[in-house]
Amino acid sequence: MLKAGERAPEFTLPDDTGTDRSLTELLSSGAIILYFYPADFTPGCTRQACKLRDLNSEIQKAGLRVVGISPQNPHSHAKFREKHRLPFVLLSDEQKTVVKMYGLNGPLGIGVRRATYLIDGSRRVRDAVLADFLIGRHTDFVRKAILLRAASN
C-alpha cells in the first residue's frame, strides 16, 4: 500500500460512462479522495459508498472530490451509481492493474483490499487508511480529511 508522502502512480481507467479518465485529469481541479473497494452491490461496499454520498456536500465544501475504483465493468458501475444516487466518479479496473500499482491486490491475488487515499494536486499521497472490513475507519478518515482541508483553506 502506498504511504503518506509517496507519489501516486499515474493511471487511465474508464469511468461508469466508458470515458477514459486519468489521475492527472481527476486532479486538475485539486485534491481527491481516492478509494478502492472490492465490488459493486456488496453490503460493505454499498454501505461505504452511501456514507461517502451522504458526506459529499461537506467533501465538496472542503474543496475535495471522491473517486472510487473497483474491478467491475463500467456498466455495473453505472447501475451501482444510479441505484444509490452516487454523486461521484467510479472507475473500472477490470484487470486490477491500478489495484496492483497501489498495492491493494487481495491475498493470493484474490479480491481487492479496501483502502482510501487523500491525494493532493501534485499527486502526493497526503494520508491513507487500510481497513478491509472496518468501514467506519474509512468514514472517519474522510471526516478527518475534510477537517484538515477546511483548516488549511
Tab-separated table of N, CA and C in Angstrom:
chain	number	residue	atom	x	y	z
A	1	MET	N	0.836	-1.186	0.000
A	1	MET	CA	0.000	0.000	0.000
A	1	MET	C	0.879	1.247	0.000
A	2	LEU	N	0.470	2.238	-0.768
A	2	LEU	CA	1.207	3.500	-0.784
A	2	LEU	C	1.109	4.174	0.577
A	3	LYS	N	2.163	4.878	0.934
A	3	LYS	CA	2.223	5.576	2.225
A	3	LYS	C	2.180	7.089	2.005
A	4	ALA	N	1.851	7.822	3.062
A	4	ALA	CA	1.858	9.284	3.016
A	4	ALA	C	3.236	9.763	2.570
A	5	GLY	N	3.241	10.750	1.678
A	5	GLY	CA	4.476	11.312	1.152
A	5	GLY	C	4.890	10.732	-0.182
A	6	GLU	N	4.397	9.525	-0.506
A	6	GLU	CA	4.738	8.912	-1.795
A	6	GLU	C	3.943	9.580	-2.911
A	7	ARG	N	4.477	9.462	-4.103
A	7	ARG	CA	3.793	9.991	-5.285
A	7	ARG	C	2.829	8.919	-5.798
A	8	ALA	N	1.597	9.311	-6.025
A	8	ALA	CA	0.580	8.386	-6.524
A	8	ALA	C	0.862	8.059	-7.982
A	9	PRO	N	0.880	6.769	-8.350
A	9	PRO	CA	1.130	6.402	-9.750
A	9	PRO	C	0.029	6.910	-10.680
A	10	GLU	N	0.446	7.384	-11.845
A	10	GLU	CA	-0.494	7.830	-12.873
A	10	GLU	C	-1.238	6.617	-13.424
A	11	PHE	N	-2.489	6.824	-13.821
A	11	PHE	CA	-3.275	5.763	-14.453
A	11	PHE	C	-4.343	6.384	-15.333
A	12	THR	N	-4.897	5.567	-16.206
A	12	THR	CA	-6.067	5.931	-17.001
A	12	THR	C	-6.999	4.729	-16.986
A	13	LEU	N	-8.256	4.952	-16.565
A	13	LEU	CA	-9.272	3.905	-16.497
A	13	LEU	C	-10.593	4.457	-17.020
A	14	PRO	N	-11.470	3.583	-17.523
A	14	PRO	CA	-12.791	4.040	-17.943
A	14	PRO	C	-13.707	4.302	-16.744
A	15	ASP	N	-14.517	5.357	-16.850
A	15	ASP	CA	-15.498	5.633	-15.804
A	15	ASP	C	-16.789	4.872	-16.103
A	16	ASP	N	-17.826	5.158	-15.344
A	16	ASP	CA	-19.094	4.431	-15.482
A	16	ASP	C	-19.813	4.732	-16.796
A	17	THR	N	-19.346	5.734	-17.552
A	17	THR	CA	-19.917	6.005	-18.881
A	17	THR	C	-19.043	5.416	-19.987
A	18	GLY	N	-17.893	4.827	-19.614
A	18	GLY	CA	-16.962	4.283	-20.592
A	18	GLY	C	-15.911	5.279	-21.045
A	19	THR	N	-15.930	6.500	-20.496
A	19	THR	CA	-14.962	7.544	-20.849
A	19	THR	C	-13.671	7.335	-20.064
A	20	ASP	N	-12.529	7.330	-20.759
A	20	ASP	CA	-11.243	7.192	-20.084
A	20	ASP	C	-10.949	8.429	-19.244
A	21	ARG	N	-10.510	8.187	-18.005
A	21	ARG	CA	-10.163	9.269	-17.069
A	21	ARG	C	-8.777	8.985	-16.493
A	22	SER	N	-7.908	9.984	-16.519
A	22	SER	CA	-6.560	9.825	-15.957
A	22	SER	C	-6.508	10.457	-14.576
A	23	LEU	N	-5.538	10.026	-13.792
A	23	LEU	CA	-5.357	10.630	-12.472
A	23	LEU	C	-5.042	12.117	-12.622
A	24	THR	N	-4.196	12.472	-13.578
A	24	THR	CA	-3.848	13.873	-13.797
A	24	THR	C	-5.094	14.709	-14.075
A	25	GLU	N	-5.985	14.198	-14.920
A	25	GLU	CA	-7.224	14.917	-15.213
A	25	GLU	C	-8.094	15.042	-13.960
A	26	LEU	N	-8.203	13.961	-13.199
A	26	LEU	CA	-9.032	13.981	-11.991
A	26	LEU	C	-8.505	14.973	-10.956
A	27	LEU	N	-7.192	15.174	-10.953
A	27	LEU	CA	-6.571	16.105	-10.005
A	27	LEU	C	-6.512	17.540	-10.529
A	28	SER	N	-6.962	17.769	-11.752
A	28	SER	CA	-6.860	19.108	-12.351
A	28	SER	C	-7.649	20.158	-11.573
A	29	SER	N	-8.662	19.744	-10.829
A	29	SER	CA	-9.441	20.677	-10.003
A	29	SER	C	-8.997	20.676	-8.552
A	30	GLY	N	-7.929	19.937	-8.237
A	30	GLY	CA	-7.437	19.894	-6.866
A	30	GLY	C	-7.467	18.490	-6.289
A	31	ALA	N	-7.279	18.414	-4.992
A	31	ALA	CA	-7.133	17.145	-4.277
A	31	ALA	C	-8.372	16.264	-4.396
A	32	ILE	N	-8.131	14.944	-4.311
A	32	ILE	CA	-9.229	13.980	-4.349
A	32	ILE	C	-9.113	12.977	-3.208
A	33	ILE	N	-10.236	12.399	-2.883
A	33	ILE	CA	-10.289	11.225	-2.022
A	33	ILE	C	-10.454	10.047	-2.975
A	34	LEU	N	-9.424	9.220	-3.068
A	34	LEU	CA	-9.427	8.068	-3.962
A	34	LEU	C	-9.636	6.825	-3.116
A	35	TYR	N	-10.736	6.120	-3.383
A	35	TYR	CA	-10.968	4.924	-2.583
A	35	TYR	C	-11.103	3.688	-3.460
A	36	PHE	N	-10.542	2.601	-2.964
A	36	PHE	CA	-10.587	1.308	-3.627
A	36	PHE	C	-11.538	0.415	-2.849
A	37	TYR	N	-12.366	-0.312	-3.574
A	37	TYR	CA	-13.340	-1.191	-2.917
A	37	TYR	C	-13.485	-2.476	-3.718
A	38	PRO	N	-13.876	-3.574	-3.050
A	38	PRO	CA	-13.914	-4.877	-3.718
A	38	PRO	C	-14.962	-5.022	-4.815
A	39	ALA	N	-16.221	-4.588	-4.578
A	39	ALA	CA	-17.253	-4.899	-5.579
A	39	ALA	C	-18.508	-4.049	-5.399
A	40	ASP	N	-19.114	-3.696	-6.537
A	40	ASP	CA	-20.414	-3.027	-6.522
A	40	ASP	C	-21.455	-3.957	-5.899
A	41	PHE	N	-22.415	-3.373	-5.215
A	41	PHE	CA	-23.613	-4.056	-4.708
A	41	PHE	C	-23.378	-5.011	-3.540
A	42	THR	N	-22.148	-5.164	-3.041
A	42	THR	CA	-21.953	-5.976	-1.846
A	42	THR	C	-22.335	-5.128	-0.634
A	43	PRO	N	-22.737	-5.748	0.475
A	43	PRO	CA	-23.210	-4.955	1.626
A	43	PRO	C	-22.198	-3.937	2.143
A	44	GLY	N	-20.938	-4.349	2.334
A	44	GLY	CA	-19.932	-3.422	2.865
A	44	GLY	C	-19.606	-2.299	1.902
A	45	CYS	N	-19.483	-2.633	0.632
A	45	CYS	CA	-19.146	-1.619	-0.374
A	45	CYS	C	-20.302	-0.648	-0.594
A	46	THR	N	-21.516	-1.158	-0.522
A	46	THR	CA	-22.682	-0.284	-0.648
A	46	THR	C	-22.746	0.670	0.538
A	47	ARG	N	-22.509	0.143	1.737
A	47	ARG	CA	-22.523	0.993	2.938
A	47	ARG	C	-21.457	2.084	2.830
A	48	GLN	N	-20.251	1.700	2.388
A	48	GLN	CA	-19.164	2.675	2.253
A	48	GLN	C	-19.520	3.749	1.225
A	49	ALA	N	-20.012	3.347	0.060
A	49	ALA	CA	-20.366	4.312	-0.990
A	49	ALA	C	-21.465	5.259	-0.522
A	50	CYS	N	-22.454	4.726	0.197
A	50	CYS	CA	-23.559	5.569	0.674
A	50	CYS	C	-23.092	6.537	1.758
A	51	LYS	N	-22.133	6.138	2.578
A	51	LYS	CA	-21.558	7.066	3.573
A	51	LYS	C	-20.855	8.218	2.851
A	52	LEU	N	-20.094	7.887	1.805
A	52	LEU	CA	-19.428	8.937	1.032
A	52	LEU	C	-20.455	9.834	0.347
A	53	ARG	N	-21.522	9.247	-0.162
A	53	ARG	CA	-22.606	10.037	-0.777
A	53	ARG	C	-23.184	11.017	0.248
A	54	ASP	N	-23.429	10.515	1.456
A	54	ASP	CA	-24.035	11.352	2.494
A	54	ASP	C	-23.111	12.465	2.968
A	55	LEU	N	-21.811	12.275	2.838
A	55	LEU	CA	-20.826	13.293	3.227
A	55	LEU	C	-20.425	14.196	2.055
A	56	ASN	N	-20.982	13.951	0.875
A	56	ASN	CA	-20.489	14.611	-0.336
A	56	ASN	C	-20.551	16.132	-0.276
A	57	SER	N	-21.598	16.707	0.288
A	57	SER	CA	-21.652	18.178	0.327
A	57	SER	C	-20.521	18.731	1.207
A	58	GLU	N	-20.222	18.071	2.319
A	58	GLU	CA	-19.109	18.502	3.175
A	58	GLU	C	-17.772	18.313	2.456
A	59	ILE	N	-17.651	17.198	1.733
A	59	ILE	CA	-16.430	16.911	0.978
A	59	ILE	C	-16.195	18.010	-0.051
A	60	GLN	N	-17.238	18.377	-0.788
A	60	GLN	CA	-17.094	19.413	-1.815
A	60	GLN	C	-16.805	20.781	-1.203
A	61	LYS	N	-17.445	21.103	-0.080
A	61	LYS	CA	-17.174	22.386	0.591
A	61	LYS	C	-15.711	22.505	0.989
A	62	ALA	N	-15.075	21.362	1.293
A	62	ALA	CA	-13.659	21.353	1.671
A	62	ALA	C	-12.745	21.387	0.446
A	63	GLY	N	-13.342	21.448	-0.757
A	63	GLY	CA	-12.545	21.513	-1.973
A	63	GLY	C	-12.031	20.164	-2.437
A	64	LEU	N	-12.680	19.092	-2.006
A	64	LEU	CA	-12.282	17.739	-2.382
A	64	LEU	C	-13.344	17.108	-3.265
A	65	ARG	N	-12.933	16.062	-3.981
A	65	ARG	CA	-13.870	15.248	-4.754
A	65	ARG	C	-13.552	13.795	-4.488
A	66	VAL	N	-14.541	12.934	-4.658
A	66	VAL	CA	-14.384	11.494	-4.434
A	66	VAL	C	-14.279	10.779	-5.771
A	67	VAL	N	-13.388	9.788	-5.812
A	67	VAL	CA	-13.255	8.896	-6.964
A	67	VAL	C	-13.108	7.480	-6.410
A	68	GLY	N	-13.941	6.543	-6.907
A	68	GLY	CA	-13.864	5.155	-6.470
A	68	GLY	C	-13.316	4.261	-7.573
A	69	ILE	N	-12.595	3.206	-7.168
A	69	ILE	CA	-12.050	2.228	-8.119
A	69	ILE	C	-12.364	0.829	-7.627
A	70	SER	N	-12.874	-0.005	-8.540
A	70	SER	CA	-13.053	-1.432	-8.266
A	70	SER	C	-12.979	-2.193	-9.591
A	71	PRO	N	-12.935	-3.536	-9.537
A	71	PRO	CA	-12.746	-4.315	-10.765
A	71	PRO	C	-13.988	-4.514	-11.639
A	72	GLN	N	-15.139	-4.030	-11.236
A	72	GLN	CA	-16.334	-4.243	-12.057
A	72	GLN	C	-16.274	-3.394	-13.322
A	73	ASN	N	-17.074	-3.786	-14.318
A	73	ASN	CA	-17.082	-3.080	-15.591
A	73	ASN	C	-17.890	-1.781	-15.501
A	74	PRO	N	-17.733	-0.893	-16.484
A	74	PRO	CA	-18.445	0.390	-16.459
A	74	PRO	C	-19.971	0.240	-16.339
A	75	HIS	N	-20.536	-0.762	-16.971
A	75	HIS	CA	-21.991	-0.966	-16.900
A	75	HIS	C	-22.439	-1.246	-15.457
A	76	SER	N	-21.697	-2.085	-14.748
A	76	SER	CA	-22.003	-2.368	-13.343
A	76	SER	C	-21.910	-1.090	-12.510
A	77	HIS	N	-20.845	-0.306	-12.762
A	77	HIS	CA	-20.676	0.956	-12.028
A	77	HIS	C	-21.842	1.911	-12.299
A	78	ALA	N	-22.285	1.973	-13.545
A	78	ALA	CA	-23.408	2.858	-13.887
A	78	ALA	C	-24.664	2.454	-13.125
A	79	LYS	N	-24.945	1.160	-13.053
A	79	LYS	CA	-26.122	0.679	-12.308
A	79	LYS	C	-25.981	0.960	-10.810
A	80	PHE	N	-24.773	0.752	-10.281
A	80	PHE	CA	-24.499	0.996	-8.863
A	80	PHE	C	-24.684	2.477	-8.534
A	81	ARG	N	-24.126	3.361	-9.362
A	81	ARG	CA	-24.268	4.811	-9.156
A	81	ARG	C	-25.737	5.220	-9.194
A	82	GLU	N	-26.457	4.723	-10.193
A	82	GLU	CA	-27.860	5.102	-10.348
A	82	GLU	C	-28.703	4.609	-9.172
A	83	LYS	N	-28.552	3.351	-8.817
A	83	LYS	CA	-29.376	2.775	-7.738
A	83	LYS	C	-29.185	3.518	-6.418
A	84	HIS	N	-27.935	3.897	-6.114
A	84	HIS	CA	-27.634	4.517	-4.819
A	84	HIS	C	-27.407	6.022	-4.914
A	85	ARG	N	-27.704	6.626	-6.089
A	85	ARG	CA	-27.584	8.071	-6.291
A	85	ARG	C	-26.198	8.581	-5.854
A	86	LEU	N	-25.173	7.929	-6.371
A	86	LEU	CA	-23.797	8.294	-6.011
A	86	LEU	C	-23.344	9.471	-6.872
A	87	PRO	N	-22.947	10.584	-6.237
A	87	PRO	CA	-22.592	11.795	-6.983
A	87	PRO	C	-21.118	11.890	-7.352
A	88	PHE	N	-20.438	10.755	-7.397
A	88	PHE	CA	-19.009	10.788	-7.695
A	88	PHE	C	-18.650	9.750	-8.751
A	89	VAL	N	-17.452	9.889	-9.279
A	89	VAL	CA	-16.944	9.056	-10.367
A	89	VAL	C	-16.551	7.677	-9.837
A	90	LEU	N	-16.932	6.640	-10.598
A	90	LEU	CA	-16.465	5.281	-10.324
A	90	LEU	C	-15.678	4.808	-11.543
A	91	LEU	N	-14.486	4.296	-11.291
A	91	LEU	CA	-13.608	3.836	-12.363
A	91	LEU	C	-13.513	2.318	-12.372
A	92	SER	N	-13.419	1.777	-13.565
A	92	SER	CA	-13.386	0.335	-13.770
A	92	SER	C	-11.955	-0.151	-13.996
A	93	ASP	N	-11.481	-1.025	-13.112
A	93	ASP	CA	-10.136	-1.599	-13.202
A	93	ASP	C	-10.272	-3.119	-13.326
A	94	GLU	N	-10.861	-3.559	-14.437
A	94	GLU	CA	-11.191	-4.974	-14.612
A	94	GLU	C	-9.977	-5.893	-14.546
A	95	GLN	N	-8.815	-5.437	-14.977
A	95	GLN	CA	-7.598	-6.263	-14.926
A	95	GLN	C	-6.831	-6.068	-13.619
A	96	LYS	N	-7.338	-5.192	-12.761
A	96	LYS	CA	-6.723	-4.864	-11.470
A	96	LYS	C	-5.300	-4.307	-11.626
A	97	THR	N	-5.050	-3.634	-12.724
A	97	THR	CA	-3.739	-3.039	-12.982
A	97	THR	C	-3.436	-1.943	-11.966
A	98	VAL	N	-4.391	-1.034	-11.762
A	98	VAL	CA	-4.198	0.070	-10.818
A	98	VAL	C	-4.243	-0.456	-9.386
A	99	VAL	N	-5.121	-1.406	-9.125
A	99	VAL	CA	-5.178	-2.043	-7.798
A	99	VAL	C	-3.787	-2.551	-7.421
A	100	LYS	N	-3.118	-3.207	-8.348
A	100	LYS	CA	-1.774	-3.739	-8.088
A	100	LYS	C	-0.757	-2.607	-7.938
A	101	MET	N	-0.861	-1.559	-8.775
A	101	MET	CA	0.072	-0.423	-8.688
A	101	MET	C	0.006	0.234	-7.313
A	102	TYR	N	-1.177	0.244	-6.722
A	102	TYR	CA	-1.367	0.879	-5.413
A	102	TYR	C	-1.202	-0.119	-4.261
A	103	GLY	N	-0.798	-1.353	-4.575
A	103	GLY	CA	-0.509	-2.356	-3.551
A	103	GLY	C	-1.740	-2.881	-2.833
A	104	LEU	N	-2.862	-2.998	-3.550
A	104	LEU	CA	-4.111	-3.358	-2.881
A	104	LEU	C	-4.728	-4.656	-3.398
A	105	ASN	N	-3.919	-5.473	-4.073
A	105	ASN	CA	-4.399	-6.775	-4.505
A	105	ASN	C	-4.639	-7.629	-3.260
A	106	GLY	N	-5.713	-8.389	-3.249
A	106	GLY	CA	-6.043	-9.225	-2.101
A	106	GLY	C	-5.071	-10.379	-1.926
A	107	PRO	N	-5.211	-11.105	-0.813
A	107	PRO	CA	-4.339	-12.256	-0.548
A	107	PRO	C	-4.413	-13.273	-1.694
A	108	LEU	N	-3.263	-13.798	-2.078
A	108	LEU	CA	-3.147	-14.763	-3.181
A	108	LEU	C	-3.706	-14.212	-4.493
A	109	GLY	N	-3.759	-12.876	-4.624
A	109	GLY	CA	-4.248	-12.253	-5.845
A	109	GLY	C	-5.754	-12.247	-5.990
A	110	ILE	N	-6.458	-12.641	-4.943
A	110	ILE	CA	-7.926	-12.705	-4.987
A	110	ILE	C	-8.498	-11.455	-4.335
A	111	GLY	N	-9.420	-10.805	-5.033
A	111	GLY	CA	-10.110	-9.653	-4.462
A	111	GLY	C	-9.290	-8.379	-4.466
A	112	VAL	N	-9.838	-7.389	-3.763
A	112	VAL	CA	-9.239	-6.061	-3.653
A	112	VAL	C	-9.321	-5.645	-2.191
A	113	ARG	N	-8.238	-5.103	-1.670
A	113	ARG	CA	-8.246	-4.583	-0.303
A	113	ARG	C	-8.921	-3.219	-0.296
A	114	ARG	N	-9.655	-2.935	0.761
A	114	ARG	CA	-10.374	-1.673	0.896
A	114	ARG	C	-9.425	-0.626	1.476
A	115	ALA	N	-9.170	0.433	0.703
A	115	ALA	CA	-8.258	1.493	1.140
A	115	ALA	C	-8.764	2.832	0.629
A	116	THR	N	-8.406	3.885	1.356
A	116	THR	CA	-8.788	5.239	0.975
A	116	THR	C	-7.562	6.136	1.085
A	117	TYR	N	-7.354	6.965	0.050
A	117	TYR	CA	-6.221	7.884	-0.008
A	117	TYR	C	-6.706	9.321	-0.130
A	118	LEU	N	-5.958	10.234	0.454
A	118	LEU	CA	-6.103	11.659	0.182
A	118	LEU	C	-4.905	12.028	-0.680
A	119	ILE	N	-5.177	12.430	-1.933
A	119	ILE	CA	-4.115	12.737	-2.883
A	119	ILE	C	-4.238	14.196	-3.299
A	120	ASP	N	-3.125	14.943	-3.165
A	120	ASP	CA	-3.164	16.369	-3.500
A	120	ASP	C	-2.941	16.583	-4.994
A	121	GLY	N	-3.065	17.823	-5.423
A	121	GLY	CA	-2.983	18.172	-6.832
A	121	GLY	C	-1.648	17.857	-7.489
A	122	SER	N	-0.595	17.652	-6.691
A	122	SER	CA	0.715	17.303	-7.252
A	122	SER	C	0.960	15.792	-7.220
A	123	ARG	N	-0.097	15.018	-7.017
A	123	ARG	CA	-0.072	13.549	-6.971
A	123	ARG	C	0.630	12.994	-5.739
A	124	ARG	N	0.754	13.779	-4.688
A	124	ARG	CA	1.337	13.291	-3.430
A	124	ARG	C	0.231	12.692	-2.568
A	125	VAL	N	0.529	11.521	-1.992
A	125	VAL	CA	-0.377	10.922	-1.020
A	125	VAL	C	-0.186	11.694	0.280
A	126	ARG	N	-1.237	12.359	0.730
A	126	ARG	CA	-1.169	13.129	1.975
A	126	ARG	C	-1.510	12.279	3.187
A	127	ASP	N	-2.374	11.282	2.990
A	127	ASP	CA	-2.750	10.383	4.080
A	127	ASP	C	-3.433	9.175	3.450
A	128	ALA	N	-3.504	8.088	4.205
A	128	ALA	CA	-4.115	6.869	3.686
A	128	ALA	C	-4.607	6.008	4.842
A	129	VAL	N	-5.601	5.185	4.559
A	129	VAL	CA	-6.096	4.234	5.552
A	129	VAL	C	-6.404	2.916	4.842
A	130	LEU	N	-6.051	1.824	5.497
A	130	LEU	CA	-6.366	0.476	5.030
A	130	LEU	C	-7.153	-0.185	6.149
A	131	ALA	N	-8.370	-0.563	5.846
A	131	ALA	CA	-9.211	-1.225	6.856
A	131	ALA	C	-10.224	-2.077	6.101
A	132	ASP	N	-9.812	-3.272	5.774
A	132	ASP	CA	-10.592	-4.116	4.882
A	132	ASP	C	-12.066	-4.243	5.274
A	133	PHE	N	-12.347	-4.568	6.508
A	133	PHE	CA	-13.739	-4.817	6.910
A	133	PHE	C	-14.293	-3.736	7.832
A	134	LEU	N	-13.473	-2.777	8.212
A	134	LEU	CA	-13.890	-1.738	9.151
A	134	LEU	C	-14.288	-0.482	8.388
A	135	ILE	N	-15.501	-0.486	7.856
A	135	ILE	CA	-15.991	0.620	7.020
A	135	ILE	C	-15.925	1.944	7.774
A	136	GLY	N	-16.212	1.919	9.069
A	136	GLY	CA	-16.204	3.137	9.875
A	136	GLY	C	-14.859	3.844	9.865
A	137	ARG	N	-13.769	3.103	9.741
A	137	ARG	CA	-12.445	3.734	9.693
A	137	ARG	C	-12.287	4.587	8.439
A	138	HIS	N	-12.912	4.167	7.339
A	138	HIS	CA	-12.847	4.948	6.103
A	138	HIS	C	-13.662	6.233	6.242
A	139	THR	N	-14.832	6.120	6.865
A	139	THR	CA	-15.669	7.305	7.102
A	139	THR	C	-14.939	8.282	8.015
A	140	ASP	N	-14.309	7.773	9.076
A	140	ASP	CA	-13.533	8.630	9.983
A	140	ASP	C	-12.381	9.305	9.239
A	141	PHE	N	-11.723	8.562	8.346
A	141	PHE	CA	-10.626	9.104	7.547
A	141	PHE	C	-11.117	10.266	6.687
A	142	VAL	N	-12.268	10.094	6.043
A	142	VAL	CA	-12.814	11.143	5.175
A	142	VAL	C	-13.188	12.363	6.004
A	143	ARG	N	-13.794	12.158	7.166
A	143	ARG	CA	-14.123	13.297	8.042
A	143	ARG	C	-12.857	14.051	8.457
A	144	LYS	N	-11.795	13.308	8.766
A	144	LYS	CA	-10.512	13.928	9.122
A	144	LYS	C	-9.970	14.728	7.943
A	145	ALA	N	-10.056	14.167	6.723
A	145	ALA	CA	-9.568	14.872	5.525
A	145	ALA	C	-10.352	16.174	5.318
A	146	ILE	N	-11.655	16.125	5.548
A	146	ILE	CA	-12.492	17.330	5.417
A	146	ILE	C	-12.027	18.394	6.410
A	147	LEU	N	-11.805	17.999	7.662
A	147	LEU	CA	-11.365	18.953	8.688
A	147	LEU	C	-9.991	19.531	8.369
A	148	LEU	N	-9.073	18.679	7.913
A	148	LEU	CA	-7.735	19.161	7.566
A	148	LEU	C	-7.783	20.152	6.418
A	149	ARG	N	-8.576	19.857	5.403
A	149	ARG	CA	-8.696	20.754	4.247
A	149	ARG	C	-9.357	22.072	4.653
A	150	ALA	N	-10.392	21.980	5.486
A	150	ALA	CA	-11.087	23.197	5.930
A	150	ALA	C	-10.134	24.079	6.745
A	151	ALA	N	-9.281	23.469	7.558
A	151	ALA	CA	-8.342	24.221	8.383
A	151	ALA	C	-7.263	24.879	7.542
A	152	SER	N	-6.904	24.265	6.413
A	152	SER	CA	-5.833	24.835	5.575
A	152	SER	C	-6.346	25.855	4.575
A	153	ASN	N	-7.667	25.945	4.410
A	153	ASN	CA	-8.238	26.914	3.449
A	153	ASN	C	-8.450	28.264	4.072
